[in-house]
Tab-separated table of C-alpha atoms and ligand atoms in Angstrom:
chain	number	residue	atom	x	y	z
I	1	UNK	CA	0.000	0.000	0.000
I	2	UNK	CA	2.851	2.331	0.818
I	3	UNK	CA	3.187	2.355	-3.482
I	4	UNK	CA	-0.688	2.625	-4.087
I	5	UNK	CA	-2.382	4.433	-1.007
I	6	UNK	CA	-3.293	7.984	-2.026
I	7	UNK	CA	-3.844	8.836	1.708
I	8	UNK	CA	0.137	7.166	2.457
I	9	UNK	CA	1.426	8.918	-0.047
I	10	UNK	CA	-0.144	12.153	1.320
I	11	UNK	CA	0.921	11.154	4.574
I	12	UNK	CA	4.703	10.923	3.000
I	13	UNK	CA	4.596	14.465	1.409
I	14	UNK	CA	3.554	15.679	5.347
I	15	UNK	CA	6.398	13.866	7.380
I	16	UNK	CA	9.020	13.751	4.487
I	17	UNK	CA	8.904	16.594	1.400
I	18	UNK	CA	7.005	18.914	3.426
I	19	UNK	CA	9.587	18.846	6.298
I	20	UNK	CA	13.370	17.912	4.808
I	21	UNK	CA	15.484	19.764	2.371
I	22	UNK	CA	14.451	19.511	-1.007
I	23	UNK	CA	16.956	20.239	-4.136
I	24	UNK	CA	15.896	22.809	-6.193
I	25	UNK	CA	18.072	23.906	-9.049
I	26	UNK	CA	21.192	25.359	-9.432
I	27	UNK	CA	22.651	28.784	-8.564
I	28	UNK	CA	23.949	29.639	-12.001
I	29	UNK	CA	20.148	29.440	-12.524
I	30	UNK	CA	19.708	32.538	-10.626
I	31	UNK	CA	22.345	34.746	-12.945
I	32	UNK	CA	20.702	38.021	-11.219
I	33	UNK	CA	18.628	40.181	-9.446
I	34	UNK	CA	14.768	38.736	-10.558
I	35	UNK	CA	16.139	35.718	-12.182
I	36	UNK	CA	13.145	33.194	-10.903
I	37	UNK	CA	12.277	29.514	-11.582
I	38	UNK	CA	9.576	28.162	-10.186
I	39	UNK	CA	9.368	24.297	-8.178
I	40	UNK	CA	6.517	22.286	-8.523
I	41	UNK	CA	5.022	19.496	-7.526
I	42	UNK	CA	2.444	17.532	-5.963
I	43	UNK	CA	0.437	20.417	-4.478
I	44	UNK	CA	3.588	22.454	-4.354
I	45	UNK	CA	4.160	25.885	-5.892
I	46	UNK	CA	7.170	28.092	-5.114
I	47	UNK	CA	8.980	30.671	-6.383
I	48	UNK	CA	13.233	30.538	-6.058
I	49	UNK	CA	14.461	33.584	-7.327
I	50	UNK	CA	17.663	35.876	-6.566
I	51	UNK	CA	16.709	39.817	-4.966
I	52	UNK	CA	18.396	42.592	-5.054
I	53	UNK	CA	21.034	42.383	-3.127
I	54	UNK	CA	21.720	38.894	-4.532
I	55	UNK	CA	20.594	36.645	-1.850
I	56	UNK	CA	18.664	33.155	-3.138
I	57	UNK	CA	15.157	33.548	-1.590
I	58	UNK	CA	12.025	31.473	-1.992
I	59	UNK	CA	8.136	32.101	-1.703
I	60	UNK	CA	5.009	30.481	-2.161
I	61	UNK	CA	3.795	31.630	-5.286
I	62	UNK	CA	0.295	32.731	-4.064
I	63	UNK	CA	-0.943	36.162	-3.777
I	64	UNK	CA	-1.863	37.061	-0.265
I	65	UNK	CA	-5.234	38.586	-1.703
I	66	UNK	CA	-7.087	36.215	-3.276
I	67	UNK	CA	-4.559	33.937	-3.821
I	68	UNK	CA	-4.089	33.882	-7.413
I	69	UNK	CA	-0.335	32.089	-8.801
I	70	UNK	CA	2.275	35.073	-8.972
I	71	UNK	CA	4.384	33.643	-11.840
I	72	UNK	CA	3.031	31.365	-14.455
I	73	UNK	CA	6.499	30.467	-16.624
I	74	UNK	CA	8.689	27.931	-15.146
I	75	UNK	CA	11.310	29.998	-15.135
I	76	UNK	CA	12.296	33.949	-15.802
I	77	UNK	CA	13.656	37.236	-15.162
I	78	UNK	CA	11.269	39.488	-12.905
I	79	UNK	CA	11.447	43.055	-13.363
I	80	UNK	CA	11.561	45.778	-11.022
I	81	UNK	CA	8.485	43.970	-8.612
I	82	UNK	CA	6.368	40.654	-8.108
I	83	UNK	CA	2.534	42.021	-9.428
I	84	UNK	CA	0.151	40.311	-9.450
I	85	UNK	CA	-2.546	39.799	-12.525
I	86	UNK	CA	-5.503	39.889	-10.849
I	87	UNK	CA	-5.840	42.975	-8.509
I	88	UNK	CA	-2.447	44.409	-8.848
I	89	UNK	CA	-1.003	43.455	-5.714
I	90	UNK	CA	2.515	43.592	-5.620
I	91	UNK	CA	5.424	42.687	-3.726
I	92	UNK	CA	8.934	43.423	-3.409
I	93	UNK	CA	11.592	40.368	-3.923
I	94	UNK	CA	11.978	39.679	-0.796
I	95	UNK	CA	8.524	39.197	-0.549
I	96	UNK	CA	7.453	42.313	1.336
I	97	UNK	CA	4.045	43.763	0.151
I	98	UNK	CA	4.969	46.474	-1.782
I	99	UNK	CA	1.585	47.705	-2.864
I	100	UNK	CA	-2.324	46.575	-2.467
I	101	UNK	CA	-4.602	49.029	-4.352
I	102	UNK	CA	-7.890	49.309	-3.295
I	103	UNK	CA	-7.121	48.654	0.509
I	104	UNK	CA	-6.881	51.952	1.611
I	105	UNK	CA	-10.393	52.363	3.367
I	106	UNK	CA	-10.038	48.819	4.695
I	107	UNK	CA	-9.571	49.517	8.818
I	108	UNK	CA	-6.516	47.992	10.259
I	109	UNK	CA	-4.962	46.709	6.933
I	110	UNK	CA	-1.510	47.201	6.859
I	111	UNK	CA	0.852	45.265	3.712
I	112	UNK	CA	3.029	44.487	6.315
I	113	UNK	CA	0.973	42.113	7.591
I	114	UNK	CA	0.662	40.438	4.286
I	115	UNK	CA	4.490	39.328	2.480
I	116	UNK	CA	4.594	36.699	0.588
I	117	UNK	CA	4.790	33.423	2.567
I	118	UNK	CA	8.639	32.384	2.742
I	119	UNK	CA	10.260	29.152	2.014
I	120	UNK	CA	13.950	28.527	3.610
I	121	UNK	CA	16.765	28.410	1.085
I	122	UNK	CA	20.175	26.598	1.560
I	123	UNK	CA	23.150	26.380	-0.640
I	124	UNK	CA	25.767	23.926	-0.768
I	125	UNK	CA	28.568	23.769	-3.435
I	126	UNK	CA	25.710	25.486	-6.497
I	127	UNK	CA	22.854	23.424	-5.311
I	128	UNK	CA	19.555	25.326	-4.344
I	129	UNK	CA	17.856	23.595	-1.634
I	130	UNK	CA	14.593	24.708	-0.240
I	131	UNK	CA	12.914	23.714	2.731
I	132	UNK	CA	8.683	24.097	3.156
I	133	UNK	CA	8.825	23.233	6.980
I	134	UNK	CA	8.580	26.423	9.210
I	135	UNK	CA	11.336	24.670	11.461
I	136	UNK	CA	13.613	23.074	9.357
I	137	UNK	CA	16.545	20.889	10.403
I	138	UNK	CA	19.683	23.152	9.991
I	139	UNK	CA	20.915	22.827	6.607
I	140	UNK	CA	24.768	21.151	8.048
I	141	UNK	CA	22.799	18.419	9.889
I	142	UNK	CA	20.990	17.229	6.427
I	143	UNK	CA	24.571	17.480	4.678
I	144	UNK	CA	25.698	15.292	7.376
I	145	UNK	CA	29.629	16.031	6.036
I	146	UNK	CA	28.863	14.920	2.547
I	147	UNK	CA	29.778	19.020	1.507
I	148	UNK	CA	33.340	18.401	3.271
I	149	UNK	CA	33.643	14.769	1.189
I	150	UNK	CA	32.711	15.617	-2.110
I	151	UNK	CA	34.588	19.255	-1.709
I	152	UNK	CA	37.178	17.980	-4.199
I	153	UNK	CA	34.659	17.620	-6.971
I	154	UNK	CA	34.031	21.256	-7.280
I	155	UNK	CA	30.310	21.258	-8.074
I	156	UNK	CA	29.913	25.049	-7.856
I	157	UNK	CA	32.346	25.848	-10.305
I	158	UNK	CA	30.284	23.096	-12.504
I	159	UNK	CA	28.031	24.599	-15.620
I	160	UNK	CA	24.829	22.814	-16.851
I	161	UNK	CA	24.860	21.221	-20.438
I	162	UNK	CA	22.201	19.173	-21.132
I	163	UNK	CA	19.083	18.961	-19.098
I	164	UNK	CA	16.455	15.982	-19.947
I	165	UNK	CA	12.921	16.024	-17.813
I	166	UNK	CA	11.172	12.283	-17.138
I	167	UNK	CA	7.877	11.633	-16.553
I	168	UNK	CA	7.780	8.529	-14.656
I	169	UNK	CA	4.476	6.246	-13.772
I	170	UNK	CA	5.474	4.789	-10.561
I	171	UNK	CA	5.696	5.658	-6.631
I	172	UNK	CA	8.735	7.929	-5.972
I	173	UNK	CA	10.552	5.472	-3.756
I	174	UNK	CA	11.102	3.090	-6.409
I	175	UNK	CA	13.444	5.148	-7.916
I	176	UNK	CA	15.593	5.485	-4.764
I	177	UNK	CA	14.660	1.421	-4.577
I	178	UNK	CA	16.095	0.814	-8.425
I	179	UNK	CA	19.630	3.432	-7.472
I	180	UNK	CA	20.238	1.941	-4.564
I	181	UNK	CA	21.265	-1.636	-5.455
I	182	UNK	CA	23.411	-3.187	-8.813
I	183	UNK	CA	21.536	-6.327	-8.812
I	184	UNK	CA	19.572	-5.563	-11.687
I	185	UNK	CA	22.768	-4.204	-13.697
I	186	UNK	CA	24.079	-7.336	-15.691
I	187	UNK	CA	20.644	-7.801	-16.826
I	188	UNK	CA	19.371	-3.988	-17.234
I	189	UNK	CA	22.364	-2.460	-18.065
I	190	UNK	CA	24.868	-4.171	-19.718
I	191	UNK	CA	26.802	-1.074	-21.037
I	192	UNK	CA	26.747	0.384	-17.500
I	193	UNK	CA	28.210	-3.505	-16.383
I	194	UNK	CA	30.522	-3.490	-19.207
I	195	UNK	CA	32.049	-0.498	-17.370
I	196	UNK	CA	31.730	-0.643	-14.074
I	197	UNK	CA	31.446	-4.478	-12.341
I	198	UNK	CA	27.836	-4.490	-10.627
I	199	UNK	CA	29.770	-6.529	-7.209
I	200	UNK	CA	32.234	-3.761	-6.910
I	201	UNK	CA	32.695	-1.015	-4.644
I	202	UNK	CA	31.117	-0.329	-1.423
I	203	UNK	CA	27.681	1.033	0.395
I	204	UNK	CA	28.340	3.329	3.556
I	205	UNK	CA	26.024	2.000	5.899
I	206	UNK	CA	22.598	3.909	5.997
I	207	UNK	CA	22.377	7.556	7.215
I	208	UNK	CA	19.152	9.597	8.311
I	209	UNK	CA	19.555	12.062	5.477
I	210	UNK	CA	21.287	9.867	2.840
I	211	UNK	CA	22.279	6.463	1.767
I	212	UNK	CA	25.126	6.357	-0.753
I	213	UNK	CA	28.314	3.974	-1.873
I	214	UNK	CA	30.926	4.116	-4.763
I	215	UNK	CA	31.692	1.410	-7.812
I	216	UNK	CA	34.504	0.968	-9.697
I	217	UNK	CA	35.411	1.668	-13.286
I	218	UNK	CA	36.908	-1.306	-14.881
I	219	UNK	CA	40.372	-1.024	-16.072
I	220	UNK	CA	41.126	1.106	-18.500
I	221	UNK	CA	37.579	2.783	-18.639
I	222	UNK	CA	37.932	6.532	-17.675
I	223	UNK	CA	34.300	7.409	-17.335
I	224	UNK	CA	30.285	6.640	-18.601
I	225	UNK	CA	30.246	6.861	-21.524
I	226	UNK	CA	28.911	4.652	-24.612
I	227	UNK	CA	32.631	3.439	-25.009
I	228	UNK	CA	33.720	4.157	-21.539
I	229	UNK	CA	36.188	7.087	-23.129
I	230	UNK	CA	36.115	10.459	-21.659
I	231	UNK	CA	36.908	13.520	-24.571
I	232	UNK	CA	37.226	16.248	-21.347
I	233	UNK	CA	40.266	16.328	-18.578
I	234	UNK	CA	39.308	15.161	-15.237
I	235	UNK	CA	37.989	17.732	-12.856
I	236	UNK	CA	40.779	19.818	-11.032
I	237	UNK	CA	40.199	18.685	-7.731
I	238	UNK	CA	40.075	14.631	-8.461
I	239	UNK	CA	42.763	12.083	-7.325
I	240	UNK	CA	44.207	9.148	-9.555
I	241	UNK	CA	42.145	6.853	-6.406
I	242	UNK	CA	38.871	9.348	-6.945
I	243	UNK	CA	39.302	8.475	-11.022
I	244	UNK	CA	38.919	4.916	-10.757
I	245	UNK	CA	35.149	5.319	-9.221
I	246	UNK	CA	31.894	6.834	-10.105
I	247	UNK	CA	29.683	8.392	-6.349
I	248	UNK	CA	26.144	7.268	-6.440
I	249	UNK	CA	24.379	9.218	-3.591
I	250	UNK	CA	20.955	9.079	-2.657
I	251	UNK	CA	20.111	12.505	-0.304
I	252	UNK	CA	17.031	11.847	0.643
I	253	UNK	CA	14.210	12.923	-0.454
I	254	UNK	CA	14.544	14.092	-3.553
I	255	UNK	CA	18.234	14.643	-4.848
I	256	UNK	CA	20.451	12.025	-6.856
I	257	UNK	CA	23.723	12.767	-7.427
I	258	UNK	CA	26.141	10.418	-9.578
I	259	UNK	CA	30.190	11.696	-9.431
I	260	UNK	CA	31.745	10.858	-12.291
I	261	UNK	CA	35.940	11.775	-12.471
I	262	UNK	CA	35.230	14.062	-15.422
I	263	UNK	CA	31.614	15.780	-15.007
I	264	UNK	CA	28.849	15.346	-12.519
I	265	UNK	CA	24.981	14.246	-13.370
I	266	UNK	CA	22.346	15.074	-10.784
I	267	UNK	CA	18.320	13.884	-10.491
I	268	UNK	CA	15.544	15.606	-8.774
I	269	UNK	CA	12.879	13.667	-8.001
I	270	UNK	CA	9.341	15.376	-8.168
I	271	UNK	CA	6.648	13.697	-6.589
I	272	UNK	CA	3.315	14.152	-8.142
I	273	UNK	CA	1.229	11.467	-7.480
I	274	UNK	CA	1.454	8.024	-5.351
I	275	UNK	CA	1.998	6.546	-8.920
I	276	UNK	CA	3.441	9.566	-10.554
I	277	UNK	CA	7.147	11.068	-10.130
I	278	UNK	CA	8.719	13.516	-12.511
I	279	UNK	CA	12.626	13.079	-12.694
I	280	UNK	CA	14.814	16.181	-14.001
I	281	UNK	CA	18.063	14.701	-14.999
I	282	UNK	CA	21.273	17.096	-15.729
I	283	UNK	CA	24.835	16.297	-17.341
I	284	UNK	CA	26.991	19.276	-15.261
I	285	UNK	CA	30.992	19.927	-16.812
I	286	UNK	CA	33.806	22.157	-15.558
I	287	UNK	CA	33.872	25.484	-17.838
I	288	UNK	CA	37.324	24.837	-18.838
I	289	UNK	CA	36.248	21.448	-20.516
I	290	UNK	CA	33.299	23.309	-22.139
I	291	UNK	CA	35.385	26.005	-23.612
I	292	UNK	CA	37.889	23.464	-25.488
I	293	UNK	CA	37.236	23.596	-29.567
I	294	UNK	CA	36.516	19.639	-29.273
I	295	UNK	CA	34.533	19.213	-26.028
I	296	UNK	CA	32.045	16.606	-27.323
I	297	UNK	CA	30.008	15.223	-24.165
I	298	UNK	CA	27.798	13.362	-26.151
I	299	UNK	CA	29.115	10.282	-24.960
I	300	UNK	CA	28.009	10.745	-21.248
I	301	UNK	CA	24.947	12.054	-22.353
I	302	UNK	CA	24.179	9.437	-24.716
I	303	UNK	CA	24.805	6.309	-21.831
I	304	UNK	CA	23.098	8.024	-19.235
I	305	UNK	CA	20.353	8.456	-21.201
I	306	UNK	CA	20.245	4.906	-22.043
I	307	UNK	CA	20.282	4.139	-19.075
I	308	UNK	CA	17.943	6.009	-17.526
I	309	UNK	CA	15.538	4.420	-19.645
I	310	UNK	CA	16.697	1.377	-18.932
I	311	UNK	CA	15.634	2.425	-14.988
I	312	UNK	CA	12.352	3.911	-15.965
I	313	UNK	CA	11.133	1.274	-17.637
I	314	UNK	CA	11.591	-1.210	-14.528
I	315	UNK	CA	10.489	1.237	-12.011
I	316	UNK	CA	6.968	1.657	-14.082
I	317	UNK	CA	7.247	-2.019	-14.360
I	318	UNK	CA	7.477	-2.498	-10.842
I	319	UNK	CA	4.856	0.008	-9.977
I	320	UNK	CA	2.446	-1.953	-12.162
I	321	UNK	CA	3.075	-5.146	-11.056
I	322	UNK	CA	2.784	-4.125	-7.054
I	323	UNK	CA	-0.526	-2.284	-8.153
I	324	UNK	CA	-1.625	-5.921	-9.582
I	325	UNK	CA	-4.174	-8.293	-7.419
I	326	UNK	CA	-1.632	-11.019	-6.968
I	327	UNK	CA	1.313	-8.369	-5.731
I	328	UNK	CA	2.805	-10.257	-2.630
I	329	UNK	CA	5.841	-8.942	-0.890
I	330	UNK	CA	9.085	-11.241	-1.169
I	331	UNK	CA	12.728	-10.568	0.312
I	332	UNK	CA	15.275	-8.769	-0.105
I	333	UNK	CA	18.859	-10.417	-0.933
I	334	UNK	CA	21.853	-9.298	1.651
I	335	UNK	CA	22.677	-6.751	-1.607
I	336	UNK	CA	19.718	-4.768	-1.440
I	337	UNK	CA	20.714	-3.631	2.451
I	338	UNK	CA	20.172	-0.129	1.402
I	339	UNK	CA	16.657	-0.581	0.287
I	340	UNK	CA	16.173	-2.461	4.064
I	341	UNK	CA	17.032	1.035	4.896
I	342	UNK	CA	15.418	3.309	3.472
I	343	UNK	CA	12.253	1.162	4.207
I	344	UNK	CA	13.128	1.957	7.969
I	345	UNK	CA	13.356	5.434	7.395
I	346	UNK	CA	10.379	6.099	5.744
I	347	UNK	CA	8.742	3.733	8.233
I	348	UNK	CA	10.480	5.676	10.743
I	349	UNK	CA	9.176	9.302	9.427
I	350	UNK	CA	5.516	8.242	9.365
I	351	UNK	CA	5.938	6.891	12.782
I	352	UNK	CA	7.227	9.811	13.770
I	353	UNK	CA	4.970	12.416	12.209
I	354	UNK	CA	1.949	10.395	13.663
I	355	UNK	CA	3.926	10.156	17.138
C	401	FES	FE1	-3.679	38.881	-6.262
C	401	FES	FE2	-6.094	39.960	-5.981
C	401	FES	S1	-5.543	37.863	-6.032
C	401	FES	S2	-4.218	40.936	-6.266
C	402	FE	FE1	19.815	0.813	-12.870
């Protein structure tokens, strides 16, 4: 039921999206002041956008008079003021009313009383994160050190490339289920397995905000790619022992992130419905790799890709056969010890939430 209960799944949103760090976008999204984007999902709307004096800020993107959605494009440059199309409210970008026509002879109002409602904002390394609980968990305690491990990597100097957006039919934790175990690579992916053996490497054991482990490129293979070739330099900051392995972390709830020696792919995962996730998938590479006459990353682009659909296609497989009469649960082998995990966890957030 926890993959086909409307009410769990709303339950989920409550104790887990609506109360953890969520990743957003990136900062180079946000080139200056106005620059907006907009997040949404389930029953989500919220506006990330940079203000004048260059801070990353977020907002609901309701008006505070009637309601009506602020911004209607995904993404955009605001100018001067937030306004509102229905009445003309508007609102300053830091979310301060800066105007509500029409109020004058209403006694007591004040637009101070009425900014936009806020949404925290964290950034680690060029990742936006937001945060939709009025408490949240300080940002350091979700990163849980993973910003002082995977410092050499660079990610903020990192510049998007190639963006692809998924529309997935199945639960959102069978996508974490299907990234957090290599069983299902020898006979899913055997491009990936061609590269990288599905035994090797290691899982960290389980963490409250993330579960993650490395794998090893096979000899002589320098990256993902269709023929395991890399056309760029390795990032500045990565070892010859960092080069032999490719980072799969899962920070939970929404953010996949897959370190590669020579360019970094990331994967939000959006929610929508308890059979209905969208997954935004980006191929990130240094600038100085970019800027060379023969970068070609077509290559990395082309096997993640691949896949990806190669992942889809069993996640919507599995979400349709555990929606089937005859689904019956059956165990896990000692290789899926992650998935044992975040089973707890999610177990353990409901618990708590109804606690
Ligand atoms: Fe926004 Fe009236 S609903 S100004
Ligand atoms: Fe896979």
């Amino acid at each position: 039921k926890y993959y086909t209960d409307p009410a769990l799944f709303a339950q989920e949103l409550q104790a887990i999206h609506f109360d953890m760090w969520l990743h957003a976008g990136r900062t180079e999204q946000l080139p200056q002041a106005g620059s907006y984007f907009l997040v949404k999902f389930a029953n989500v709307n919220v506006i990330v956008l940079r203000d004048v004096e260059g801070n990353i800020k977020a907002f609901h993107n309701s008006c505070r008079h009637r309601g009506t959605q602020l911004c209607k494009e995904d993404h955009g440059r605001i100018a001067g003021k937030i306004r509102c199309p229905y009445h003309a409210w508007s609102y300053e970008l830091d979310g301060r009313c800066a105007g509500a026509p029409n109020m004058e002879k209403v006694e007591g109002f004040d637009t101070r009383d009425y900014p936009l409602n806020k949404v925290h904002t964290a950034v680690w390394d060029g990742h936006v994160f937001i945060n939709l609980s009025k408490n949240p968990m300080p940002f350091a305690q979700h990163l849980a050190g993973l910003d002082k491990k995977f410092a050499p990597w660079g990610m903020a100097d990192l510049k998007l490339v190639e963006r692809k957006v998924y529309h997935l039919k199945c639960n959102w934790k069978l996508i974490f289920q299907n990234y957090s175990e290599c069983l299902h690579c020898p006979i899913a992916h055997p491009l990936l397995n061609q590269h990288s053996h599905y035994m090797s490497g290691d899982n960290e054991p389980p963490q409250p905000t993330y579960l993650g482990g490395r794998m090893d490129l096979r000899p002589g293979v320098e990256t993902l790619s269709m023929d395991g070739k890399s056309t760029v330099p390795r990032l500045p900051g990565i070892t010859d022992e960092d080069a032999k392995h490719v980072y799969y972390y899962a920070i939970l709830p929404n953010f996949l992130l897959n370190l590669h020696p020579d360019f970094m792919l990331t994967f939000q995962l959006w929610p929508q419905a308890v059979d209905r996730t969208d997954v935004i998938c980006e191929w990130h590479y240094h600038p100085d790799a970019i800027n060379r006459a023969d970068f070609d990353p077509s290559g990395s682009i082309a096997f993640w890709d691949l896949t990806n659909q190669q992942d889809w296609e069993l996640s919507d497989r599995a979400q349709e056969g555990i929606g089937s009469l005859g689904y019956q649960p059956g165990p896990y082998s000692n290789r899926e010890e992650l998935l044992l995990g975040l089973d707890a966890w999610v177990l353990e957030k409901l618990e708590g939430k109804r606690a």
